[in-house]
Coordinates of C-alpha atoms and ligand atoms in Angstrom, one line a residue:
X1 CA 57.9 147.6 -47.6
X2 CA 56.8 148.1 -51.1
X3 CA 53.5 150.0 -51.7
X4 CA 53.2 149.6 -55.6
X5 CA 49.6 148.9 -56.0
X6 CA 48.7 145.8 -58.0
X7 CA 45.4 144.0 -58.5
X8 CA 47.1 140.7 -57.7
X9 CA 48.3 142.0 -54.4
X10 CA 44.9 143.2 -53.3
X11 CA 43.0 140.1 -54.3
X12 CA 42.5 136.7 -52.6
X13 CA 43.4 133.7 -54.8
X14 CA 41.3 130.6 -54.6
X15 CA 42.7 127.2 -56.0
X16 CA 40.4 124.9 -57.6
X17 CA 41.3 121.3 -58.1
X18 CA 39.0 120.6 -61.0
X19 CA 38.5 117.0 -60.7
X20 CA 37.3 117.3 -57.0
X21 CA 35.4 120.6 -57.1
X22 CA 32.1 120.2 -58.9
X23 CA 30.7 117.5 -61.4
X24 CA 28.3 119.0 -63.8
X25 CA 27.5 115.8 -65.9
X26 CA 27.6 113.2 -63.1
X27 CA 30.4 111.0 -64.5
X28 CA 31.9 111.2 -60.9
X29 CA 34.7 113.5 -62.0
X30 CA 34.5 117.4 -61.5
X31 CA 34.6 119.6 -64.8
X32 CA 34.8 123.0 -66.2
X33 CA 30.9 123.4 -66.4
X34 CA 30.9 122.5 -62.7
X35 CA 33.4 125.4 -62.1
X36 CA 31.2 127.7 -63.9
X37 CA 28.3 126.6 -61.9
X38 CA 29.9 127.7 -58.6
X39 CA 31.3 131.2 -59.8
X40 CA 28.5 132.8 -57.9
X41 CA 29.5 131.0 -54.8
X42 CA 33.2 132.2 -55.2
X43 CA 31.8 135.7 -56.1
X44 CA 29.9 135.7 -52.8
X45 CA 32.9 134.5 -50.8
X46 CA 34.7 137.6 -52.2
X47 CA 37.2 135.7 -54.3
X48 CA 39.1 137.8 -56.8
X49 CA 41.2 135.3 -58.8
X50 CA 40.9 131.7 -59.3
X51 CA 43.8 129.3 -59.9
X52 CA 42.8 126.1 -61.7
X53 CA 45.0 123.2 -61.2
X54 CA 45.7 121.5 -64.8
X55 CA 42.6 121.2 -66.9
X56 CA 44.4 120.0 -70.2
X57 CA 44.6 116.8 -72.0
X58 CA 46.2 114.3 -69.9
X59 CA 46.4 110.4 -69.4
X60 CA 46.2 111.4 -65.7
X61 CA 49.3 109.5 -64.4
X62 CA 49.4 112.3 -62.0
X63 CA 45.8 113.9 -62.3
X64 CA 46.7 116.4 -64.9
X65 CA 50.3 117.3 -63.9
X66 CA 51.2 115.2 -67.0
X67 CA 50.0 117.0 -70.0
X68 CA 49.7 115.3 -73.4
X69 CA 48.4 118.5 -75.3
X70 CA 49.0 121.9 -73.7
X71 CA 46.2 123.4 -76.0
X72 CA 43.3 121.1 -75.5
X73 CA 41.0 120.7 -72.5
X74 CA 41.1 117.3 -70.7
X75 CA 38.2 115.2 -72.2
X76 CA 36.6 114.5 -68.7
X77 CA 36.7 118.3 -67.9
X78 CA 34.7 119.2 -70.9
X79 CA 35.5 121.2 -74.2
X80 CA 37.2 124.4 -75.1
X81 CA 33.7 126.0 -75.6
X82 CA 33.2 125.1 -71.8
X83 CA 36.4 126.6 -70.9
X84 CA 35.7 129.8 -73.1
X85 CA 32.4 130.2 -71.4
X86 CA 33.8 129.8 -67.9
X87 CA 36.5 132.3 -68.6
X88 CA 33.8 134.7 -69.9
X89 CA 31.5 134.1 -67.0
X90 CA 34.4 134.6 -64.4
X91 CA 35.4 137.8 -66.1
X92 CA 31.9 139.0 -66.2
X93 CA 31.9 138.8 -62.2
X94 CA 35.3 140.4 -61.9
X95 CA 37.1 137.2 -61.2
X96 CA 40.4 136.5 -63.0
X97 CA 41.5 133.1 -64.0
X98 CA 45.0 131.8 -63.6
X99 CA 46.0 128.5 -65.2
X100 CA 48.5 125.9 -64.2
X101 CA 51.7 125.9 -66.3
X102 CA 53.4 122.6 -66.1
X103 CA 56.4 122.8 -68.2
X104 CA 59.2 121.1 -66.2
X105 CA 58.0 118.0 -67.9
X106 CA 55.2 116.8 -70.1
X107 CA 53.2 113.4 -70.4
X108 CA 55.2 110.7 -72.0
X109 CA 51.9 110.6 -74.3
X110 CA 52.5 114.0 -75.6
X111 CA 53.5 114.0 -79.3
X112 CA 56.8 115.5 -78.7
X113 CA 57.8 112.7 -76.5
X114 CA 56.3 110.1 -78.7
X115 CA 58.5 111.5 -81.7
X116 CA 61.6 112.0 -79.3
X117 CA 61.7 108.4 -78.3
X118 CA 61.6 107.1 -81.8
X119 CA 65.3 107.7 -82.9
X120 CA 68.4 109.4 -81.6
X121 CA 68.3 111.8 -84.7
X122 CA 64.5 112.6 -84.5
X123 CA 64.0 116.3 -84.7
X124 CA 62.2 116.1 -81.3
X125 CA 64.9 114.0 -79.7
X126 CA 66.6 116.9 -77.8
X127 CA 63.2 118.1 -76.4
X128 CA 63.8 115.8 -73.6
X129 CA 66.9 114.7 -71.6
X130 CA 68.3 111.4 -72.9
X131 CA 71.6 110.0 -71.9
X132 CA 73.4 106.7 -72.4
X133 CA 73.9 104.4 -69.5
X134 CA 77.0 103.9 -67.4
X135 CA 78.7 100.5 -67.3
X136 CA 79.0 99.6 -63.6
X137 CA 81.9 97.9 -62.0
X138 CA 80.2 94.6 -62.6
X139 CA 80.0 95.2 -66.3
X140 CA 76.3 95.7 -66.1
X141 CA 74.4 98.7 -67.6
X142 CA 73.4 101.5 -65.1
X143 CA 71.6 104.6 -64.9
X144 CA 73.5 107.7 -66.2
X145 CA 73.6 109.0 -62.6
X146 CA 72.3 108.2 -59.1
X147 CA 69.4 110.7 -59.1
X148 CA 66.2 109.5 -57.4
X149 CA 62.7 110.9 -58.5
X150 CA 59.8 111.9 -56.4
X151 CA 57.7 109.2 -57.3
X152 CA 59.9 106.3 -58.4
X153 CA 63.2 105.0 -56.9
X154 CA 65.3 106.1 -59.9
X155 CA 64.8 109.3 -62.0
X156 CA 65.9 107.5 -65.2
X157 CA 63.9 105.2 -67.4
X158 CA 65.6 102.9 -69.9
X159 CA 64.0 103.0 -73.3
X160 CA 64.4 99.8 -75.5
X161 CA 63.9 101.6 -78.7
X162 CA 67.0 103.5 -78.7
X163 CA 68.9 102.0 -75.9
X164 CA 69.1 105.3 -73.9
X165 CA 67.7 106.6 -70.6
X166 CA 65.4 109.6 -70.2
X167 CA 65.2 111.9 -67.0
X168 CA 62.0 112.1 -65.1
X169 CA 61.9 113.9 -61.8
X170 CA 58.4 112.7 -61.1
X171 CA 56.7 109.6 -62.6
X172 CA 58.2 107.8 -65.5
X173 CA 55.2 109.0 -67.4
X174 CA 56.4 112.6 -66.7
X175 CA 59.7 113.0 -68.8
X176 CA 61.5 116.2 -68.0
X177 CA 61.7 118.7 -70.9
X178 CA 65.0 119.9 -72.0
X179 CA 65.2 123.9 -71.4
X180 CA 68.4 124.0 -73.1
X181 CA 66.7 123.4 -76.5
X182 CA 65.7 126.8 -78.1
X183 CA 63.1 125.4 -80.2
X184 CA 61.2 123.8 -77.2
X185 CA 61.4 127.2 -75.5
X186 CA 59.7 128.8 -78.4
X187 CA 57.0 126.2 -78.5
X188 CA 56.3 126.9 -74.8
X189 CA 56.2 130.6 -75.3
X190 CA 53.8 130.2 -78.2
X191 CA 51.6 127.9 -76.1
X192 CA 51.6 130.7 -73.3
X193 CA 50.4 133.4 -75.8
X194 CA 47.8 130.9 -76.9
X195 CA 46.1 131.1 -73.6
X196 CA 46.9 134.5 -72.6
X197 CA 45.6 136.0 -75.9
X198 CA 42.3 134.1 -75.1
X199 CA 42.1 136.4 -72.0
X200 CA 43.6 134.2 -69.3
X201 CA 45.1 136.3 -66.6
X202 CA 48.3 134.4 -65.6
X203 CA 50.0 131.3 -64.5
X204 CA 50.9 129.3 -61.5
X205 CA 54.1 127.7 -62.5
X206 CA 54.6 124.0 -61.6
X207 CA 58.1 123.0 -60.4
X208 CA 59.3 126.3 -61.6
X209 CA 62.9 126.4 -60.3
X210 CA 63.8 123.0 -61.8
X211 CA 63.5 123.7 -65.5
X212 CA 67.2 124.1 -65.8
X213 CA 69.3 121.1 -65.1
X214 CA 72.8 121.4 -63.9
X215 CA 75.6 121.0 -66.5
X216 CA 76.8 117.4 -66.9
X217 CA 74.2 116.0 -64.5
X218 CA 76.5 115.1 -61.9
X219 CA 75.8 112.3 -59.1
X220 CA 74.0 113.3 -56.1
X221 CA 76.3 113.2 -53.0
X222 CA 73.2 112.7 -50.4
X223 CA 72.9 109.4 -49.1
X224 CA 70.3 107.3 -50.9
X225 CA 67.1 105.6 -49.4
X226 CA 67.6 102.4 -47.5
X227 CA 66.4 100.3 -50.5
X228 CA 67.9 101.5 -53.7
X229 CA 70.7 103.9 -53.2
X230 CA 69.2 106.6 -55.4
X231 CA 68.9 110.1 -54.1
X232 CA 67.8 113.6 -55.2
X233 CA 69.8 116.5 -54.0
X234 CA 68.1 119.9 -54.3
X235 CA 71.5 121.6 -54.7
X236 CA 71.5 119.8 -58.1
X237 CA 68.0 119.8 -59.4
X238 CA 66.9 123.2 -58.2
X239 CA 67.8 126.9 -58.8
X240 CA 70.6 126.1 -61.3
X241 CA 72.4 128.8 -63.1
X242 CA 70.5 129.6 -66.2
X243 CA 67.0 129.6 -64.5
X244 CA 66.9 133.3 -64.1
X245 CA 67.7 133.9 -67.7
X246 CA 65.0 131.6 -68.8
X247 CA 62.5 133.5 -66.6
X248 CA 63.8 136.8 -68.0
X249 CA 63.4 135.6 -71.5
X250 CA 59.9 134.4 -70.7
X251 CA 59.0 137.7 -69.3
X252 CA 60.2 139.5 -72.3
X253 CA 58.9 137.2 -74.9
X254 CA 55.6 136.4 -73.3
X255 CA 54.5 138.0 -70.0
X256 CA 55.4 141.8 -70.8
X257 CA 52.8 141.5 -73.6
X258 CA 49.9 141.3 -71.2
X259 CA 48.6 142.2 -67.6
X260 CA 49.3 138.9 -65.9
X261 CA 49.9 137.4 -62.4
X262 CA 52.6 134.9 -62.0
X263 CA 53.4 132.6 -59.0
X264 CA 56.2 130.0 -59.1
X265 CA 56.1 126.8 -57.2
X266 CA 59.5 126.7 -55.7
X267 CA 60.0 123.9 -53.3
X268 CA 63.7 124.5 -52.6
X269 CA 64.4 128.4 -52.3
X270 CA 65.9 130.9 -49.9
X271 CA 64.7 134.6 -49.7
X272 CA 67.8 135.6 -51.7
X273 CA 67.1 133.4 -54.6
X274 CA 63.5 134.3 -54.4
X275 CA 64.4 138.2 -54.7
X276 CA 66.1 137.3 -57.9
X277 CA 62.8 135.9 -59.1
X278 CA 60.4 138.4 -57.6
X279 CA 62.1 141.6 -56.8
X280 CA 59.8 144.6 -58.0
X281 CA 62.6 146.4 -59.9
X282 CA 63.6 143.5 -62.4
X283 CA 62.3 140.1 -61.1
X284 CA 60.7 138.3 -64.0
X285 CA 57.9 136.9 -61.7
X286 CA 55.4 138.3 -59.1
X287 CA 55.4 135.7 -56.6
X288 CA 56.7 132.3 -55.5
X289 CA 55.4 129.7 -53.1
X290 CA 58.2 128.9 -50.6
X291 CA 57.8 125.6 -48.7
X292 CA 59.1 126.6 -45.2
X293 CA 55.9 126.2 -43.5
X294 CA 54.3 123.1 -45.3
X295 CA 57.7 121.2 -45.5
X296 CA 58.2 121.5 -41.7
X297 CA 54.8 119.8 -41.1
X298 CA 56.3 116.6 -39.7
X299 CA 58.0 118.5 -37.0
X300 CA 55.9 121.5 -37.1
X301 CA 56.0 124.1 -34.4
X302 CA 54.6 127.5 -34.0
X303 CA 57.9 128.8 -32.8
X304 CA 59.2 127.6 -36.2
X305 CA 56.3 129.2 -38.1
X306 CA 57.0 132.6 -36.5
X307 CA 60.8 132.4 -37.4
X308 CA 59.8 131.5 -41.0
X309 CA 57.6 134.6 -41.3
X310 CA 60.1 136.8 -39.7
X311 CA 62.8 135.6 -42.1
X312 CA 60.7 135.9 -45.2
X313 CA 59.2 139.4 -44.1
X314 CA 62.7 140.6 -43.2
X315 CA 64.5 139.3 -46.2
X316 CA 61.8 139.2 -49.0
X317 CA 59.1 141.5 -48.3
X318 CA 61.2 144.3 -46.8
X319 CA 63.9 143.6 -49.4
X320 CA 61.5 144.5 -52.3
X321 CA 59.7 141.5 -53.1
X322 CA 56.1 140.2 -52.9
X323 CA 55.3 137.0 -51.0
X324 CA 52.4 134.5 -51.0
X325 CA 50.6 133.0 -48.0
X326 CA 49.2 129.5 -47.8
X327 CA 48.6 126.6 -45.6
X328 CA 47.3 124.2 -48.0
X329 CA 47.2 123.1 -51.6
X330 CA 46.2 120.1 -53.6
X331 CA 49.4 118.5 -52.4
X332 CA 49.2 119.1 -48.7
X333 CA 46.7 117.7 -46.1
X334 CA 43.8 119.7 -44.8
X335 CA 45.2 122.6 -42.8
X336 CA 42.7 122.5 -39.9
X337 CA 43.6 118.9 -39.3
X338 CA 47.6 119.6 -39.8
X339 CA 48.0 122.9 -38.0
X340 CA 44.6 123.4 -36.1
X341 CA 42.5 121.0 -33.9
X342 CA 39.8 119.0 -35.5
X343 CA 39.2 116.8 -32.5
X344 CA 36.0 118.6 -31.4
X345 CA 33.6 120.6 -33.5
X346 CA 34.3 123.8 -31.4
X347 CA 38.0 123.6 -31.9
X348 CA 37.6 122.9 -35.5
X349 CA 35.8 126.1 -36.0
X350 CA 37.8 128.2 -33.9
X351 CA 41.2 127.0 -35.1
X352 CA 40.2 127.0 -38.8
X353 CA 39.2 130.6 -38.2
X354 CA 42.5 131.2 -36.5
X355 CA 44.5 129.8 -39.5
X356 CA 42.3 131.8 -41.8
X357 CA 43.2 135.0 -40.0
X358 CA 46.8 134.3 -40.1
X359 CA 46.6 133.7 -43.9
X360 CA 44.7 136.8 -44.6
X361 CA 46.6 139.3 -42.3
X362 CA 50.3 138.5 -42.9
X363 CA 52.3 140.3 -45.7
X364 CA 51.7 138.5 -48.9
X365 CA 48.8 137.5 -51.3
X366 CA 46.5 135.0 -49.5
X367 CA 45.8 131.6 -51.3
X368 CA 42.7 129.6 -50.1
X369 CA 42.3 125.9 -51.3
X370 CA 38.9 124.7 -52.0
X371 CA 37.1 123.5 -48.9
X372 CA 39.5 125.5 -46.5
X373 CA 36.8 128.1 -46.3
X374 CA 34.5 125.5 -44.8
X375 CA 37.3 123.9 -42.5
X376 CA 37.2 120.7 -44.4
X377 CA 39.3 117.9 -42.7
X378 CA 41.5 115.0 -43.5
X379 CA 39.9 111.7 -44.5
X380 CA 41.2 108.4 -43.0
X381 CA 42.4 106.2 -45.8
X382 CA 42.4 102.5 -45.6
X383 CA 45.3 102.0 -47.9
X384 CA 47.4 103.5 -50.2
X385 CA 45.6 102.5 -53.4
X386 CA 42.5 104.2 -52.2
X387 CA 44.5 107.5 -52.2
X388 CA 44.9 107.2 -56.0
X389 CA 48.1 109.3 -55.9
X390 CA 51.5 108.1 -57.4
X391 CA 53.3 109.9 -54.6
X392 CA 51.2 108.0 -51.9
X393 CA 52.2 104.7 -53.7
X394 CA 55.8 105.6 -53.8
X395 CA 56.1 106.7 -50.1
X396 CA 54.2 103.6 -49.0
X397 CA 56.4 101.3 -50.8
X398 CA 59.5 103.0 -49.6
X399 CA 58.3 102.7 -46.0
X400 CA 57.4 99.1 -46.2
X401 CA 60.7 98.5 -47.8
X402 CA 62.5 100.3 -45.0
X403 CA 60.7 98.0 -42.4
X404 CA 57.5 99.9 -41.4
X405 CA 54.4 97.9 -41.0
X406 CA 51.2 98.6 -43.1
X407 CA 49.6 100.3 -40.1
X408 CA 52.8 102.6 -39.4
X409 CA 53.0 103.4 -43.1
X410 CA 49.2 104.5 -43.3
X411 CA 49.5 106.5 -40.2
X412 CA 52.1 108.5 -41.9
X413 CA 50.1 108.8 -45.1
X414 CA 47.0 109.6 -43.2
X415 CA 48.9 112.6 -41.5
X416 CA 50.6 114.1 -44.3
X417 CA 49.5 112.6 -47.7
X418 CA 48.2 114.6 -50.7
X419 CA 44.9 112.7 -51.1
X420 CA 43.3 114.6 -48.2
X421 CA 42.9 117.7 -50.1
X422 CA 41.5 115.8 -53.1
X423 CA 38.4 114.3 -51.6
X424 CA 35.3 116.1 -53.2
X425 CA 34.2 119.4 -52.2
X426 CA 31.4 119.3 -49.6
X427 CA 28.5 121.3 -51.1
X428 CA 25.5 120.2 -49.2
X429 CA 24.1 117.3 -47.3
X430 CA 22.7 115.5 -50.3
X431 CA 24.1 112.3 -51.7
X432 CA 27.9 112.5 -52.2
X433 CA 28.1 116.0 -50.7
X434 CA 26.3 117.5 -53.6
X435 CA 29.6 116.9 -55.6
X436 CA 28.1 114.5 -58.1
X437 CA 25.1 112.3 -58.6
X438 CA 27.3 109.6 -59.9
X439 CA 29.9 107.7 -58.1
X440 CA 32.7 110.1 -57.3
X441 CA 36.3 109.3 -58.5
X442 CA 37.7 109.7 -55.1
X443 CA 36.1 108.9 -51.8
X444 CA 33.8 111.6 -50.0
X445 CA 34.5 112.4 -46.5
X446 CA 31.5 111.3 -44.4
X447 CA 31.4 114.3 -42.3
X448 CA 29.9 116.2 -45.3
X449 CA 26.6 115.7 -43.6
X450 CA 27.6 118.4 -41.1
X451 CA 30.5 120.2 -42.8
X452 CA 29.1 121.6 -46.1
X453 CA 28.9 125.0 -48.0
X454 CA 25.1 125.0 -47.7
X455 CA 25.0 124.8 -44.0
X456 CA 27.9 127.1 -43.5
X457 CA 26.3 129.7 -45.7
X458 CA 23.2 129.5 -43.4
X459 CA 25.3 129.8 -40.2
X460 CA 26.7 133.2 -39.6
X461 CA 29.0 131.8 -37.1
X462 CA 30.7 129.3 -39.6
X463 CA 34.2 129.1 -41.0
X464 CA 32.8 130.1 -44.3
X465 CA 31.4 133.5 -42.9
X466 CA 34.8 134.1 -41.1
X467 CA 36.5 133.9 -44.4
X468 CA 34.1 135.8 -46.2
X469 CA 34.7 138.6 -43.6
X470 CA 38.5 138.1 -43.7
X471 CA 38.4 138.7 -47.4
X472 CA 36.2 141.8 -47.2
X473 CA 38.3 143.4 -44.6
X474 CA 41.3 142.9 -46.5
X475 CA 39.6 144.5 -49.6
X476 CA 38.5 147.5 -47.4
X477 CA 41.6 147.9 -45.5
X478 CA 44.7 148.4 -47.8
X479 CA 46.8 148.4 -44.5
X480 CA 46.3 144.5 -44.5
X481 CA 47.8 144.4 -48.1
X482 CA 50.6 147.1 -47.9
X483 CA 51.2 147.7 -44.3
X484 CA 54.5 147.4 -42.6
X485 CA 54.7 144.5 -40.3
X486 CA 55.7 144.8 -36.8
X487 CA 55.8 142.0 -34.1
X488 CA 55.3 141.9 -30.4
X489 CA 56.1 139.6 -27.6
X490 CA 58.2 137.8 -29.9
X491 CA 59.6 135.3 -27.2
X492 CA 56.2 133.8 -26.5
X493 CA 55.7 130.9 -28.8
X494 CA 52.1 130.3 -27.9
X495 CA 50.9 133.4 -29.4
X496 CA 51.5 135.7 -32.4
X497 CA 51.0 139.6 -31.9
X498 CA 51.6 141.9 -34.8
X499 CA 50.6 145.2 -36.3
X500 CA 50.4 146.3 -39.8
X501 CA 50.6 150.0 -40.6
X502 CA 50.0 152.0 -43.8
X503 CA 48.8 155.5 -44.6
X504 CA 47.6 156.7 -41.2
X505 CA 46.0 153.3 -40.2
X506 CA 47.3 150.6 -37.8
X507 CA 45.7 147.3 -37.4
X508 CA 46.8 144.9 -34.6
X509 CA 46.4 141.2 -34.8
X510 CA 46.3 138.9 -31.8
X511 CA 46.6 135.2 -32.4
X512 CA 46.5 132.4 -29.9
X513 CA 48.0 129.2 -31.6
X514 CA 47.0 126.9 -28.7
X515 CA 43.9 125.2 -27.2
X516 CA 44.7 126.8 -23.8
X517 CA 44.1 130.3 -22.6
X518 CA 47.2 132.5 -22.8
X519 CA 48.2 135.6 -20.9
X520 CA 49.9 138.5 -22.7
X521 CA 51.5 141.7 -21.7
X522 CA 50.2 143.7 -24.6
X523 CA 47.2 146.0 -23.6
X524 CA 44.8 147.4 -26.2
X525 CA 44.3 151.0 -25.7
X526 CA 40.6 151.6 -24.5
X527 CA 37.9 152.2 -27.0
X528 CA 39.5 150.6 -29.8
X529 CA 37.4 148.8 -32.5
X530 CA 37.4 145.0 -32.9
X531 CA 37.1 144.7 -36.7
X532 CA 37.0 140.9 -36.4
X533 CA 37.1 138.1 -33.8
X534 CA 36.4 134.3 -33.6
X535 CA 35.0 135.2 -30.2
X536 CA 31.7 137.1 -29.8
X537 CA 32.6 138.4 -26.3
X538 CA 35.1 141.4 -26.4
X539 CA 38.7 140.9 -25.9
X540 CA 40.0 140.8 -22.4
X541 CA 44.0 141.0 -22.2
X542 CA 43.9 137.2 -22.2
X543 CA 43.7 135.2 -25.3
X544 CA 41.1 132.3 -25.3
X545 CA 41.7 129.1 -27.2
X546 CA 42.6 129.6 -30.7
X547 CA 41.7 133.3 -30.4
X548 CA 42.2 135.4 -33.4
X549 CA 41.1 139.1 -32.9
X550 CA 41.7 142.0 -35.4
X551 CA 41.8 145.5 -33.7
X552 CA 42.0 148.8 -35.5
X553 CA 44.2 151.1 -33.4
Ligands
GLC1 C1 53.8 120.0 -58.5 C2 52.5 119.8 -58.3 C3 52.2 118.2 -58.0 C4 52.7 117.3 -59.0 C5 54.1 117.7 -59.3 C6 54.6 117.1 -60.7 O1 54.6 119.8 -57.2 O2 51.9 120.5 -57.3 O3 50.7 118.0 -57.8 O4 52.6 116.2 -58.6 O5 54.3 119.2 -59.4 O6 54.0 118.0 -61.6
CA2 CA1 31.9 115.4 -64.9

């Protein structure tokens, strides 16, 4: 495995969803000054890098993932002065700031799109993907192809003004940008310079591997949904030829001029393609997020989880690329509910710590999503509307159209929906969890009266303190960052035993995924030090429920 030292390998990255993090002016919406007010909290936790979900001007059709001005701060979040102050205060504390680069699409309210839709010969027309409709067999006008979108049945929207359709992989308020247009690329690179020259430290890149659309936009061969017959084939929309050259150009024109970190969101990817993007010799990016764990959540097994880790370590990490580790983000349910056990308080605490231990001791840079360090849990929503998420509305309508009842559809959304991670951060036991004195934009989880940062900071046995210790351990033991990975008792799907070795230090991690005791063959040599465990009493060649113990050998 590579041992080229880099700051973004050694630090833990904390994701903030600004809308739900901290509201400083009590309008119910989290904001930039709210983030600034919590920098000491993050510093104390040990965080070295913050990734902030989009904080730019936006009509909020997708809560900021639809940007109408890439160089302005969203009004509800504050001003550019507030942003500058936050950046300066973060840097003062040694915390770096990563912004969300959302350039697969813009908002339909972006001036580029407003121009683009005016006429077929507008100078901005080609910034987006416009096509004439097809005449169907029955003589009616149809979409240019059968692509579906993630948020609507068809990926095409007809526009009266010019009688053509535009492509949108997400909502119709998120038209896809046309990366074949050189002028558009230049505008995006300039915008990146704008933020980086302010001192921003890098980008998380939204829907990264879809910028380049396939030549001719052929029909999808995958069978459509039961209702409309539209479908979305990853082979067509992701990782197209041309993607790598865009990223190389971006590296050369922008990123090479600064000391940055980049992480690309790549929902459909293999380690081989990932290596093209992130290999340390000439990969244009630093890391990607693969989806092999989170996308398997409906049929999740720990056996599968171990297979995924093995595959990525063997093919990416050992192949000369750097990985990321995460269980959760703003698009995923709360990880302790999803992969752990929040049915009792004891199990919630134990399993949240176990997940944290995995995340911080496997190869790759750990990402922690706001509230994960408290073991925050899923909220039980009553209907899709309450979730305030275009993806929830879409999935709900699909399920109803396919014959599911309201209860069945809500059951699915309550297990897997994106809204769980968007309930406000639980700071203390005061009104609205200390997030806001106004009415929060999104429902607050009622368990804030017992699960909140204030209590967890006071309680040395809390999930918070365990995360703090993990982050500290990873900072002090470079073996957890750069160490070679080796696995033991591979066939036992209830446990995960592995070592990391680097520079004369070996660390052993013992994980019990399950709520039951597990016996293992592995014997820790006598007299070895426990560096961290979610059990107080020493280890005994039997793994207790959700045990996570880290030894130094
Ligand atoms: C990414 C974001 C998600 C957003 C989508 C469209 O997947 O993480 O929140 O809805 O892109 O921008
Ligand atoms: Ca506010």
